[in-house]
């Protein structure tokens, strides 16, 4: 099947495009942002005001790129720039339009960033969302059909590595958090440090934290991707799972990526985390910094106990089935498109 895949050529978006290819489909991967002028001012304006005002410029470039092409499916990942004008053009080239959005476009954390997405929802055959509340919210914005899924790990990107001694030396840490600074995260991590937790932090914008003077000695650098990201999670003795309050998270991608890689997940106690893993058996769940610190200390002191939980967590992650290929097959089934050729031939 010929698929037009619109989204960044990086991160979890790239993982999903490659998962379509592993399933046997022909994928043309195009980043809408690459069709616009390379200006940080444009990015800031699109984030603040939404991408709908860019529709005419995008359609002009997109029409040229898609001339003479026809697709069984157009998968729009995120869709912050894909408003009605863009989606009308895409409809003329694709039989089915699907949106998959890992963020929370309805929650208000990102201001008007998703204004074009919200106006475009009625044009999709299926909107795929990550939060229970998003189902009714998408329907209220005119979505024809909505599918709720959990965030997913990737069968290849998040398969356990065999780190070399040098890689172990580079990436080993005691208690690791990988993620962007958000206002609620600084006080929490400061609370762990106050309780003696040997913390390492990797991610963007931590210099904005009011707690930066305390956190800076524990910051190991900005965002990491690809093998570096996987090795960092796999080589950490404990991986923290912090949520975004503004994104109304009850789980995140790391909730599935860490166990998939064989790492020990120590995450905030939520109904969804409790549904994904048995507390104290397949993951460690906490309600505040004090409980998290106790879990971290125990895991560092009793490596055999921690290893048993990490191994059980990986088995549970595999059983849960929240992996890209499985999720994409659910999407294809929901819109009535044929099963993956790679599976049909077996």
PDB file of C-alpha atoms in Angstrom, residues 4 32 35 55-67 69-70 74 83-94 97 123:
ATOM      1  CA  UNK A   4       1.946   9.493   2.441  1.00  0.00           C
ATOM      2  CA  UNK A  32       5.421  19.923   6.258  1.00  0.00           C
ATOM      3  CA  UNK A  35       8.195  23.272   2.921  1.00  0.00           C
ATOM      4  CA  UNK A  55      -2.206  27.190   4.687  1.00  0.00           C
ATOM      5  CA  UNK A  56      -1.823  28.999   1.370  1.00  0.00           C
ATOM      6  CA  UNK A  57       1.988  28.873   1.494  1.00  0.00           C
ATOM      7  CA  UNK A  58       1.962  25.188   2.446  1.00  0.00           C
ATOM      8  CA  UNK A  59      -0.533  24.262  -0.257  1.00  0.00           C
ATOM      9  CA  UNK A  60       1.526  25.953  -2.947  1.00  0.00           C
ATOM     10  CA  UNK A  61       4.625  23.904  -2.040  1.00  0.00           C
ATOM     11  CA  UNK A  62       2.677  20.730  -1.287  1.00  0.00           C
ATOM     12  CA  UNK A  63       0.776  20.753  -4.573  1.00  0.00           C
ATOM     13  CA  UNK A  64       4.077  20.771  -6.440  1.00  0.00           C
ATOM     14  CA  UNK A  65       5.460  17.862  -4.355  1.00  0.00           C
ATOM     15  CA  UNK A  66       2.326  15.725  -4.731  1.00  0.00           C
ATOM     16  CA  UNK A  67       1.568  16.397  -8.400  1.00  0.00           C
ATOM     17  CA  UNK A  69       0.642  11.121  -6.910  1.00  0.00           C
ATOM     18  CA  UNK A  70      -2.122   8.994  -5.379  1.00  0.00           C
ATOM     19  CA  UNK A  74      -2.276   9.851   4.286  1.00  0.00           C
ATOM     20  CA  UNK A  83      -5.563  23.071   8.691  1.00  0.00           C
ATOM     21  CA  UNK A  84      -8.614  22.714   6.428  1.00  0.00           C
ATOM     22  CA  UNK A  85      -6.908  24.188   3.352  1.00  0.00           C
ATOM     23  CA  UNK A  86      -4.044  21.691   3.559  1.00  0.00           C
ATOM     24  CA  UNK A  87      -6.370  18.781   4.290  1.00  0.00           C
ATOM     25  CA  UNK A  88      -8.583  19.542   1.281  1.00  0.00           C
ATOM     26  CA  UNK A  89      -5.485  19.289  -0.885  1.00  0.00           C
ATOM     27  CA  UNK A  90      -4.421  16.052   0.793  1.00  0.00           C
ATOM     28  CA  UNK A  91      -7.899  14.590   0.253  1.00  0.00           C
ATOM     29  CA  UNK A  92      -7.436  15.060  -3.487  1.00  0.00           C
ATOM     30  CA  UNK A  93      -4.381  12.783  -3.327  1.00  0.00           C
ATOM     31  CA  UNK A  94      -5.351  10.183  -0.680  1.00  0.00           C
ATOM     32  CA  UNK A  97      -6.872  10.663   5.960  1.00  0.00           C
ATOM     33  CA  UNK A 123     -11.646  16.438   7.498  1.00  0.00           C
TER      34      UNK A 123
END
